[in-house]
Coordinates of C-alpha atoms and ligand atoms in Angstrom, one line a residue:
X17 CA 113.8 118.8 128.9
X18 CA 111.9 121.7 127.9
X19 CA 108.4 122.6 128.2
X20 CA 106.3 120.1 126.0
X21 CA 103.3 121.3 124.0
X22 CA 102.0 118.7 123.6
X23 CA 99.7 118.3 126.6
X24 CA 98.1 121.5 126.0
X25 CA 97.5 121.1 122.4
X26 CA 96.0 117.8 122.8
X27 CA 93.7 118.7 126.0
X28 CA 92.1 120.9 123.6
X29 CA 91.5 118.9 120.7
X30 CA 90.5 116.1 123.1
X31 CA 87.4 118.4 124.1
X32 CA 86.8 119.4 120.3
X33 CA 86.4 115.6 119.6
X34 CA 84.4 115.0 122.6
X35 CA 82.0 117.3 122.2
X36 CA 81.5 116.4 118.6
X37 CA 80.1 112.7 120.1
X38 CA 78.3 114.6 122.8
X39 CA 74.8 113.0 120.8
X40 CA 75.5 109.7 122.8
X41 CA 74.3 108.7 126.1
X42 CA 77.1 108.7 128.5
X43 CA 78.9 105.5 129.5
X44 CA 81.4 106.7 132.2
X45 CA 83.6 104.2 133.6
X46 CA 84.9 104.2 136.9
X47 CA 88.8 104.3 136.5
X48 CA 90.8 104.8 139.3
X49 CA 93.3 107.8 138.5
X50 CA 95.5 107.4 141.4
X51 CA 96.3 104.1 141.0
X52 CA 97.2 105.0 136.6
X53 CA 99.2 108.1 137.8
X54 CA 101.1 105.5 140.1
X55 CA 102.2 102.8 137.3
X56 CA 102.7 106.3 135.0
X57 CA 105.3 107.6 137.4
X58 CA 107.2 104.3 137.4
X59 CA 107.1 104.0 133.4
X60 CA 108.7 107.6 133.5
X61 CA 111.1 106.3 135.8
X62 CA 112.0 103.6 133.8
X63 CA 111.8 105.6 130.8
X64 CA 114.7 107.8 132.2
X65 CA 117.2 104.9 130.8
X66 CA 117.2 106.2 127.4
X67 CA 119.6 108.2 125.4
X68 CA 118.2 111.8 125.0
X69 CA 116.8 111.1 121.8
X70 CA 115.0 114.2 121.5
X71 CA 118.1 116.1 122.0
X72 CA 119.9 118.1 119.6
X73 CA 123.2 116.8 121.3
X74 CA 122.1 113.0 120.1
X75 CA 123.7 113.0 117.0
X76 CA 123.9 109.3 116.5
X77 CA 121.5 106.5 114.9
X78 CA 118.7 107.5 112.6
X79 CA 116.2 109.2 115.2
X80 CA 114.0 111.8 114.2
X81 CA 111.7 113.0 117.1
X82 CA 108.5 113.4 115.5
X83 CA 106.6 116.8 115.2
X84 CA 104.8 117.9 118.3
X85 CA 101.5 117.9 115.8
X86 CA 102.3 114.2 115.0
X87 CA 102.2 113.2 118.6
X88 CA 99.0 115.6 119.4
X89 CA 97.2 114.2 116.3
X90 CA 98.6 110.9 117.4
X91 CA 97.3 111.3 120.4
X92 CA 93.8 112.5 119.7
X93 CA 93.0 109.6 117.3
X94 CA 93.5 107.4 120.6
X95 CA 90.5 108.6 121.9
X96 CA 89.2 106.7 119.0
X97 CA 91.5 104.1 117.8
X98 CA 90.8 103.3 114.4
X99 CA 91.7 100.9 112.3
X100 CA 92.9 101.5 109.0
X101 CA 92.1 97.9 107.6
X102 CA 89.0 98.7 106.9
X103 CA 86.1 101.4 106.3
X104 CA 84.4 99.7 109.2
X105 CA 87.2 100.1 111.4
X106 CA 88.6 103.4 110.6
X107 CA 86.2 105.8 108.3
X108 CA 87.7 109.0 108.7
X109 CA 91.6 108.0 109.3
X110 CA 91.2 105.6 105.9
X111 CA 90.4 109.1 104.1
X112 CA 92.9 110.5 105.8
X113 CA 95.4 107.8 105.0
X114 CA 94.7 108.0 101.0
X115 CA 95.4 111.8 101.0
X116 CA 98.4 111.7 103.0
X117 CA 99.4 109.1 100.3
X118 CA 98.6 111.0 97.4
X119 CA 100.6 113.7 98.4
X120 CA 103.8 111.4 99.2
X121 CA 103.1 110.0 95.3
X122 CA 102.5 113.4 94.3
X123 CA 106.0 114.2 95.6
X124 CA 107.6 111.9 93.0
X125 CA 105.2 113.1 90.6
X126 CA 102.5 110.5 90.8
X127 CA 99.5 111.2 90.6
X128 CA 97.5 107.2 89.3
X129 CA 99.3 104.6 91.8
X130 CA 98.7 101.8 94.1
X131 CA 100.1 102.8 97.5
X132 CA 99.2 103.0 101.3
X133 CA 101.2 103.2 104.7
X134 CA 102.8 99.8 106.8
X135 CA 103.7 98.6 109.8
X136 CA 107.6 100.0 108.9
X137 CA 109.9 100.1 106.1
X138 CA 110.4 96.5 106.2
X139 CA 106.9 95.9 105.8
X140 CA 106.8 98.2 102.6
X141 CA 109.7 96.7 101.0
X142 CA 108.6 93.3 101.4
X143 CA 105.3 94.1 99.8
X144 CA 107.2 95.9 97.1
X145 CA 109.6 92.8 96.8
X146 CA 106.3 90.2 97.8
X147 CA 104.9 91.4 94.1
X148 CA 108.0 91.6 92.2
X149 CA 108.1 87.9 92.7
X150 CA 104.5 87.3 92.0
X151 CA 104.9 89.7 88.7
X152 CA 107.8 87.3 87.8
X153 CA 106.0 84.5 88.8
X154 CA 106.1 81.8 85.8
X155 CA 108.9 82.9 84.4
X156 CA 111.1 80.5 86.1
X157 CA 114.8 81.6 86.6
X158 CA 113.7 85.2 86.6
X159 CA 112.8 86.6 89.6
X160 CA 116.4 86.9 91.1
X161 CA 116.5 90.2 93.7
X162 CA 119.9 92.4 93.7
X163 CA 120.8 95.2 95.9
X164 CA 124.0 96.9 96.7
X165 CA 126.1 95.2 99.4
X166 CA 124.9 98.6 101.4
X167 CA 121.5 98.0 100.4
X168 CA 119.3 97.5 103.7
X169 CA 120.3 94.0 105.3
X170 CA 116.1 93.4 105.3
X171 CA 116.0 92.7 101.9
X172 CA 118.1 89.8 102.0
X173 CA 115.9 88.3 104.4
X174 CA 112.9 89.5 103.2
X175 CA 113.5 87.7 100.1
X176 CA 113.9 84.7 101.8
X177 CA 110.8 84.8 103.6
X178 CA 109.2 84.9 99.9
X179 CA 111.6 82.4 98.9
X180 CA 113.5 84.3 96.4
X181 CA 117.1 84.1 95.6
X182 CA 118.8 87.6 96.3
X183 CA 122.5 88.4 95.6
X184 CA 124.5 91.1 97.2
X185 CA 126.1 94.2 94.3
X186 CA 129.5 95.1 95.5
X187 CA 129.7 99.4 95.8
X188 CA 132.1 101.5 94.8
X189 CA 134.2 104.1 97.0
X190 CA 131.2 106.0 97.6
X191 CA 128.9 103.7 98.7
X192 CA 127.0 103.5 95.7
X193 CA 126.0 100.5 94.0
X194 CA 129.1 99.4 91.3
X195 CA 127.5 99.9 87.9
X196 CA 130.0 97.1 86.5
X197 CA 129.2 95.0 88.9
X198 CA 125.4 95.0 88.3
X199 CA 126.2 94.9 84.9
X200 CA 127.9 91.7 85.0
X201 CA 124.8 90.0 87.0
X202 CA 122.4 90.9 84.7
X203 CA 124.1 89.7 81.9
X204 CA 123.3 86.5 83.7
X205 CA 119.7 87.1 82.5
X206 CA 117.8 86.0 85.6
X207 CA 117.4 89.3 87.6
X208 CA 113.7 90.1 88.2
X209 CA 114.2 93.0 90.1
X210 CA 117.2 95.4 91.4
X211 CA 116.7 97.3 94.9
X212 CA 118.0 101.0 94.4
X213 CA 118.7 102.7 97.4
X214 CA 118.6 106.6 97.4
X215 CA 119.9 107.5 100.9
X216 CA 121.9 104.0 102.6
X217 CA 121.4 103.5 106.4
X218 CA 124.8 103.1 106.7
X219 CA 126.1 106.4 105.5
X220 CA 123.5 107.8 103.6
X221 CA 124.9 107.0 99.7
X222 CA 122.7 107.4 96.6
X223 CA 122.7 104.6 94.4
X224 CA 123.1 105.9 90.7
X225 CA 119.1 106.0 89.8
X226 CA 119.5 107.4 86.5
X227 CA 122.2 104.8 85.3
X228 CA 120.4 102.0 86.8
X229 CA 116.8 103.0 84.7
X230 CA 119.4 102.9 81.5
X231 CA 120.3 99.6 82.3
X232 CA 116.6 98.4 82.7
X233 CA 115.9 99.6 79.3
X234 CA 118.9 96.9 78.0
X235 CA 117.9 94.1 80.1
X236 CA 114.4 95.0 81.2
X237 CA 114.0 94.1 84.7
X238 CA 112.1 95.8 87.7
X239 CA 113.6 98.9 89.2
X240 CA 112.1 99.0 93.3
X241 CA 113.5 102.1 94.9
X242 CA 114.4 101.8 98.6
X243 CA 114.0 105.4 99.9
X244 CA 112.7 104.4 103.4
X245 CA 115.4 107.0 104.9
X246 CA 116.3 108.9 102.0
X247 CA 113.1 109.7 100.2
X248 CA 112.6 113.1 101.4
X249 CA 115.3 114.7 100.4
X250 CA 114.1 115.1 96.3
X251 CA 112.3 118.1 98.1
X252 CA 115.6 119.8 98.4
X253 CA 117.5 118.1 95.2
X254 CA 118.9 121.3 94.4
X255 CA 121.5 121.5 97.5
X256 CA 122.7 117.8 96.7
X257 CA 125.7 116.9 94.5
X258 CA 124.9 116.7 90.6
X259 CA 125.4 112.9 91.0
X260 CA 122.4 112.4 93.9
X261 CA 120.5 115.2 92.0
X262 CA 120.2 113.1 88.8
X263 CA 118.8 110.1 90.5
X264 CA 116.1 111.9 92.8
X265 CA 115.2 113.4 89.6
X266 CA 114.5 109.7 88.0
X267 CA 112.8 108.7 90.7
X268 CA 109.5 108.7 89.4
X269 CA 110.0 105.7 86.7
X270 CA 110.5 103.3 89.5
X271 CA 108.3 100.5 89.2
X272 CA 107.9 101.3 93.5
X273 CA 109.0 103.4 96.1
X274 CA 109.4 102.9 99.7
X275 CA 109.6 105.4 102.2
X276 CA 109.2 105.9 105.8
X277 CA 107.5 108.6 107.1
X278 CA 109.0 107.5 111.0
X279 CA 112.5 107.8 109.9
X280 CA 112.6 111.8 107.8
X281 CA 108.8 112.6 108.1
X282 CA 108.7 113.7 111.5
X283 CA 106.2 110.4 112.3
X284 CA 106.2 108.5 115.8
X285 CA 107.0 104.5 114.9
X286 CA 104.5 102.7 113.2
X287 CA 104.3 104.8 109.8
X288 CA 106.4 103.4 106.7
X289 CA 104.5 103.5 103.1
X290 CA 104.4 101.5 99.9
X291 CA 104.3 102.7 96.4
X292 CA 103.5 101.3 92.9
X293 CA 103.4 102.9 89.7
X294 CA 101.0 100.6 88.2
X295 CA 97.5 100.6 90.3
X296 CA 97.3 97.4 88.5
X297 CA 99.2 95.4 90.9
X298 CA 96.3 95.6 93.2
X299 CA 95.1 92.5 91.9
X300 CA 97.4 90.5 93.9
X301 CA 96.0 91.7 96.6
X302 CA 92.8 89.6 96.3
X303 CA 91.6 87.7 99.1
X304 CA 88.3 86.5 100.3
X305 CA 88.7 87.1 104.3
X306 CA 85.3 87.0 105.5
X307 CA 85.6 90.0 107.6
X308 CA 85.7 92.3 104.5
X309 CA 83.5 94.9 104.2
X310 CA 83.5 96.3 101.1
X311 CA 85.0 95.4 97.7
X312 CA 86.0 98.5 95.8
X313 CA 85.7 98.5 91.9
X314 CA 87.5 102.1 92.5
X315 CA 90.1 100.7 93.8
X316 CA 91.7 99.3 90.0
X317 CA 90.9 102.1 88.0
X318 CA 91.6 105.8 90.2
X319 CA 93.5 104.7 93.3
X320 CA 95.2 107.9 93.4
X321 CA 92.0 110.0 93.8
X322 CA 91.5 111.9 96.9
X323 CA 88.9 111.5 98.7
X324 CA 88.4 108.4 97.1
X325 CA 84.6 108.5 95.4
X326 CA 81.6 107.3 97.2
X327 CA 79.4 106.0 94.9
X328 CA 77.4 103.1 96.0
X329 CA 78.6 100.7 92.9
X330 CA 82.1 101.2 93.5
X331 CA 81.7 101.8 97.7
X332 CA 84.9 103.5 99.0
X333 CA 88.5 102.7 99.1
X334 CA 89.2 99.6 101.4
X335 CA 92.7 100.3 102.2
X336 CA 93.0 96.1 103.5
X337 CA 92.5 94.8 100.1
X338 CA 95.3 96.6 98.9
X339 CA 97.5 96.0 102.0
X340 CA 99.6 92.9 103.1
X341 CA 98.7 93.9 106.7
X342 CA 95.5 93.3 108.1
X343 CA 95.0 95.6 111.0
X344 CA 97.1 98.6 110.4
X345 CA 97.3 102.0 113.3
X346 CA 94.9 104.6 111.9
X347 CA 96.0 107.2 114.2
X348 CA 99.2 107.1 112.2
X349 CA 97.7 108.2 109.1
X350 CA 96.1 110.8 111.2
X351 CA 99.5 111.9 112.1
X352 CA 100.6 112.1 109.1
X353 CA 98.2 113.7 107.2
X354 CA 98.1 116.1 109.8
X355 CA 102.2 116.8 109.8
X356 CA 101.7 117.2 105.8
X357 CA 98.6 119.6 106.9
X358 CA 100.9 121.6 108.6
X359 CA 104.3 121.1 106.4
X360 CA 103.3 120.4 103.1
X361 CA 105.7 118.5 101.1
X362 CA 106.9 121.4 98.9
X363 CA 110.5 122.4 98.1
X364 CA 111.0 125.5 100.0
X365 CA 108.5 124.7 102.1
X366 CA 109.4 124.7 106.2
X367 CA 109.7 120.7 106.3
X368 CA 112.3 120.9 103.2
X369 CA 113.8 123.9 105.0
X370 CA 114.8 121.7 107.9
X371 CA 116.4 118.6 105.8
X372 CA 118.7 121.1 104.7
X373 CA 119.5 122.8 108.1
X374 CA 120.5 119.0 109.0
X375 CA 122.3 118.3 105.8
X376 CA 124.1 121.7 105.8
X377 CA 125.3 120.8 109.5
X378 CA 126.6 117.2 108.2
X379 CA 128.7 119.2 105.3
X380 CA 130.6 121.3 108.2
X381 CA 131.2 118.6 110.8
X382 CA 132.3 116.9 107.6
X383 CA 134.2 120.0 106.9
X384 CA 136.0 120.0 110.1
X385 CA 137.0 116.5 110.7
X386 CA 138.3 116.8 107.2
X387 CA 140.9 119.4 108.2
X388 CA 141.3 117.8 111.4
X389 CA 144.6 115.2 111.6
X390 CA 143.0 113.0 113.9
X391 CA 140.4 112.3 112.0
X392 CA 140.3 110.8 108.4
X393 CA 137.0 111.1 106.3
X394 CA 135.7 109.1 103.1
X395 CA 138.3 109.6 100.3
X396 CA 135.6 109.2 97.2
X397 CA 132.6 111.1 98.1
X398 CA 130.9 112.0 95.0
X399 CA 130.5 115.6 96.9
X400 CA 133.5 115.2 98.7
X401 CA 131.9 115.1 101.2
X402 CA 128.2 113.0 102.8
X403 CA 125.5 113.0 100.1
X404 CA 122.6 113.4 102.7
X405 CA 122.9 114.3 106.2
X406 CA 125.0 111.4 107.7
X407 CA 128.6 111.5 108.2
X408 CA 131.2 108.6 108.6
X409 CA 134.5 109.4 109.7
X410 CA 137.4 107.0 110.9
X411 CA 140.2 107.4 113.6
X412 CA 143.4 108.0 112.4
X413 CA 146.0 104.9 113.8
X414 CA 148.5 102.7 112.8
X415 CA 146.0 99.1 112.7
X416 CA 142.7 99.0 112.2
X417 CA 142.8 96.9 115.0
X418 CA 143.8 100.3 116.9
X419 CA 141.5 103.0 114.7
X420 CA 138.5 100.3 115.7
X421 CA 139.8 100.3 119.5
X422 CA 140.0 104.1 119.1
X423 CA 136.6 105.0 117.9
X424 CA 134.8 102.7 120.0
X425 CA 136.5 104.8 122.8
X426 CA 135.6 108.2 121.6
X427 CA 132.2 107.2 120.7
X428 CA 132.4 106.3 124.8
X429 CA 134.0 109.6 126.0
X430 CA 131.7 111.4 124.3
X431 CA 128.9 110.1 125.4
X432 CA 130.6 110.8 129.0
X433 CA 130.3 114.5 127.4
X434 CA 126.2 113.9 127.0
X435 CA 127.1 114.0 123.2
X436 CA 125.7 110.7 121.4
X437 CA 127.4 109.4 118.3
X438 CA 127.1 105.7 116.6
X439 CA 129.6 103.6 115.3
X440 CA 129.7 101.5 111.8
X441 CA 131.5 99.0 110.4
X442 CA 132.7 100.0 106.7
X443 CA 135.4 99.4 104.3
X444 CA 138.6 100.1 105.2
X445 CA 139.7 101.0 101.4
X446 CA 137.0 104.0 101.7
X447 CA 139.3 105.6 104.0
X448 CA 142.6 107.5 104.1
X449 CA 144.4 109.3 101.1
X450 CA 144.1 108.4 97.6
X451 CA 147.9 108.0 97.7
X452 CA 147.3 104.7 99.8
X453 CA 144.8 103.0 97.5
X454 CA 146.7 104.1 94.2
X455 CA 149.6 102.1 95.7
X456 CA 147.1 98.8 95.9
X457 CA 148.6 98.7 99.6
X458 CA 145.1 98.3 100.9
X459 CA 143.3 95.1 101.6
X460 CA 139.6 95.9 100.0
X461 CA 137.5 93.6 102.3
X462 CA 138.9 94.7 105.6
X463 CA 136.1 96.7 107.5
X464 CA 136.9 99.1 110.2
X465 CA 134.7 100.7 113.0
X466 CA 134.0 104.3 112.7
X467 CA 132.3 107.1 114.0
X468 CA 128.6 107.5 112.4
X469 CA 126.3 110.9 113.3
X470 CA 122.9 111.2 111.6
X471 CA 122.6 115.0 111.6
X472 CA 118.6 114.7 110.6
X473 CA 117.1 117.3 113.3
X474 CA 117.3 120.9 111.9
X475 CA 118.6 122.0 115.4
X476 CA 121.4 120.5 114.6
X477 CA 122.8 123.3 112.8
X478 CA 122.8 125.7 115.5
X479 CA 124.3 123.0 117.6
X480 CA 127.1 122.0 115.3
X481 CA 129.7 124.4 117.2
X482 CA 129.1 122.8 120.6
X483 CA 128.6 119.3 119.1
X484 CA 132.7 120.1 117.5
X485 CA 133.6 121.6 120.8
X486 CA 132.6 118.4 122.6
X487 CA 133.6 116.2 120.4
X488 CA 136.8 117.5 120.4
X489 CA 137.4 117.6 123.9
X490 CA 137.0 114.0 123.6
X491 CA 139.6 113.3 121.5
X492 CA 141.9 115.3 123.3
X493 CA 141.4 112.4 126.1
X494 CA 142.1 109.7 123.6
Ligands
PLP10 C1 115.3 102.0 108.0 C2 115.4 101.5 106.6 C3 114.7 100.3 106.3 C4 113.9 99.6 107.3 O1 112.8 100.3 107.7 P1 112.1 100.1 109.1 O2 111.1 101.1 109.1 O3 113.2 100.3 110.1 O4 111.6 98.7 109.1 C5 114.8 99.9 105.0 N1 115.6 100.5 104.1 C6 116.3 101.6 104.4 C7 117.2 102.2 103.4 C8 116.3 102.1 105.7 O5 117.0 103.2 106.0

């Protein structure tokens, strides 16, 4: 590991904060330091069981280690621990919070919304899903949910939990939700709202955004965008493929957006976030817990405002009327609106400079396995190649029985090589030359395992060549 930062940066902001509160009488504890540094050695021996997550050579599941001024700012907000539920709880980190926001919403042009941050990305979604079902409340028969089959598996059990029926929209060689076949469901006339996903978990497709809103305006139906990984890169829509570049550019007439600041934003855990064009919904956010402290006539009419006004008629924003949750981490608002302090959200700004560092190293390992006979990549990549920064790629053998034997043993010898890959089970028709699927020789359900790397640090770009030289190494032992 290298040297951390962190430590120093936060010993000296600790002292800053301290002395701020230096007013109070003291009320030192005794705590015994020995006995802490004891159980802390053991956690860091237990904590050596990891993969090296903060590694440029993991290059597997979606893990971002968050900015050394997330953890710092993290970090110093402990000392305080506020609660974002409430202005009682957490004054300054609720502030905090509704800037962050507003420049997340201001990133897909919004500037008068409803939105705050979660628990996660499942959270968000199922408060963006929760009042999709309570819009289309009374209209029996019209509150179905669809997503693309590679739509997040959350939301099919999220909209159980709110007890709404959800159907799965077959996707097309690219991963991308099958216009047709959402097409045909809606003519069904009981679809309340379709889940767009820019930026799959699986392998990071972009559901067709801009085709999808054209459809709305035939059947009229809600349009939630699930952006929880993807999100981010609209900052950097130029470099995608004109496809992905059309529906980040629609992405502002979504009825609401969900993304998560812990996957792309550089956030520790703990730090998803909820959007919704119309600060109206707020209403269904009524509740009469006893506990709350103030009731915000701000909160219907200029949400979006930040800081939030404090005029004693309308008090200030209570972020836990407008949340599901009830206690939420302050300190990860504190993060974040530090991170965006430090790395504004900007196109060309250093932050969108390193989502394309990581998706410019996915197009050359893409590049490489491409031209590699061992390997076979997607056929039908709308860029020919990933859309975002993960990359998918299948061993070549004679069964999938063997290519699914094959990658689960690379994905072992490399890690052997302290290079950290995932694996991913996708259609076996995605696969392969075009020559095979134009003969109809291919059966379209059969999945496959294959080889999955999330290239989302920037390092990863400099690394690429000794990620290829490893990974290749590997196969040679195949
Ligand atoms: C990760 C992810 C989620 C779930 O978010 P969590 O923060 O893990 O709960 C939902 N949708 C998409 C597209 C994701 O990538």
């Amino acid at each position: 590991m290298t040297h951390d930062p962190v430590p120093d940066l936060l010993k000296h902001a600790v002292e800053d904060l301290r002395q701020r509160f230096a007013y109070l009488p003291g009320h030192e504890s005794a705590i015994d330091q020995s006995a802490i540094q004891h159980v802390l050695d053991m956690a860091a021996q237990r904590l050596a069981d990891n993969y090296p997550y903060f590694h440029p050579l993991y290059a597997g599941q979606m893990l971002k280690p968050p900015h050394p001024v997330a953890r710092a700012a993290y970090g110093l907000a402990m000392t305080i621990n506020p609660n974002n539920h409430a202005r009682d709880g957490g004054r300054a980190s609720s502030e905090m919070e509704v800037e962050a926001v507003g420049e997340i919403a201001a990133m897909f042009g919004w500037t008068e919304f409803l939105g705050h941050l979660t628990s996660s990305g499942t959270l968000a979604n199922l408060e963006a899903l929760w009042i999709a079902g309570q819009l289309a409340a009374g209209k029996r028969g019209n509150a179905r949910i669809l997503g693309s089959e590679q739509a997040h598996y959350t939301h099919h059990r999220i909209s159980g939990v709110l007890r709404l029926e959800y159907a799965s929209v077959p996707a097309d060689g690219s991963g991308r939700m099958a216009l047709e076949a959402l097409e045909e469901e809606l003519r069904k006339g009981d679809v309340g709202t379709v889940v767009v996903t820019l930026g799959t978990t699986g392998i990071g497709a972009v559901d067709p955004l801009d085709e999808i809103l054209a459809l709305r305006e035939r059947y009229g139906f809600r349009v939630h965008v699930d952006a929880a990984y993807g999100g981010y890169f609209g900052l950097i829509a130029g470099e995608l493929s004109e496809p992905a570049r059309r529906a980040y550019a629609a992405i502002g007439q979504a009825d609401s957006i969900v993304i998560d600041p812990h996957k792309h934003g550089l956030q520790p855990y703990g730090c998803g976030c909820v959007l919704f064009r119309d600060p109206a919904v707020g209403r269904f956010y009524k509740h009469d817990s006893p506990y709350t402290y103030f009731t915000s006539k701000e909160l219907h009419s200029h949400p979006g405002e930040h800081p939030p006004q404090r005029t004693p008629a309308a008090g200030p924003v209570h972020l836990g009327e407008i949340s599901l949750e009830c206690s939420r981490a302050g300190a990860a608002a504190v993060a974040l609106w530090s991170t965006q302090k430090l790395l504004p959200l900007i196109p060309d700004g250093e932050f969108a400079r390193g989502l394309a560092c990581g998706r410019r190293a996915a197009l050359e390992l893409h590049r490489r396995l491409r031209s590699d006979p061992r390997f076979e990549t997607m056929i039908a990549g709308t860029a020919d190649g990933p859309e975002l920064d993960i990359v998918v790629w299948k061993v070549k053998a004679d069964s999938l029985e063997k290519a699914s034997a094959l990658a689960q043993e690379l994905f072992d010898r490399c890690a052997e090589k302290q290079l950290h890959l995932a694996l991913v089970q996708l259609p076996h028709s995605w696969f392969g030359s075009r020559a095979g699927i134009q003969n109809g020789s291919r059966n379209l359900g059969e999945q496959v395992t294959c080889l999955r790397s999330v290239l989302m640090k920037p390092e990863h770009e400099t690394w690429l060549g000794e990620i290829w030289t490893r990974l290749t190494a590997a196969a040679t032992e195949l």
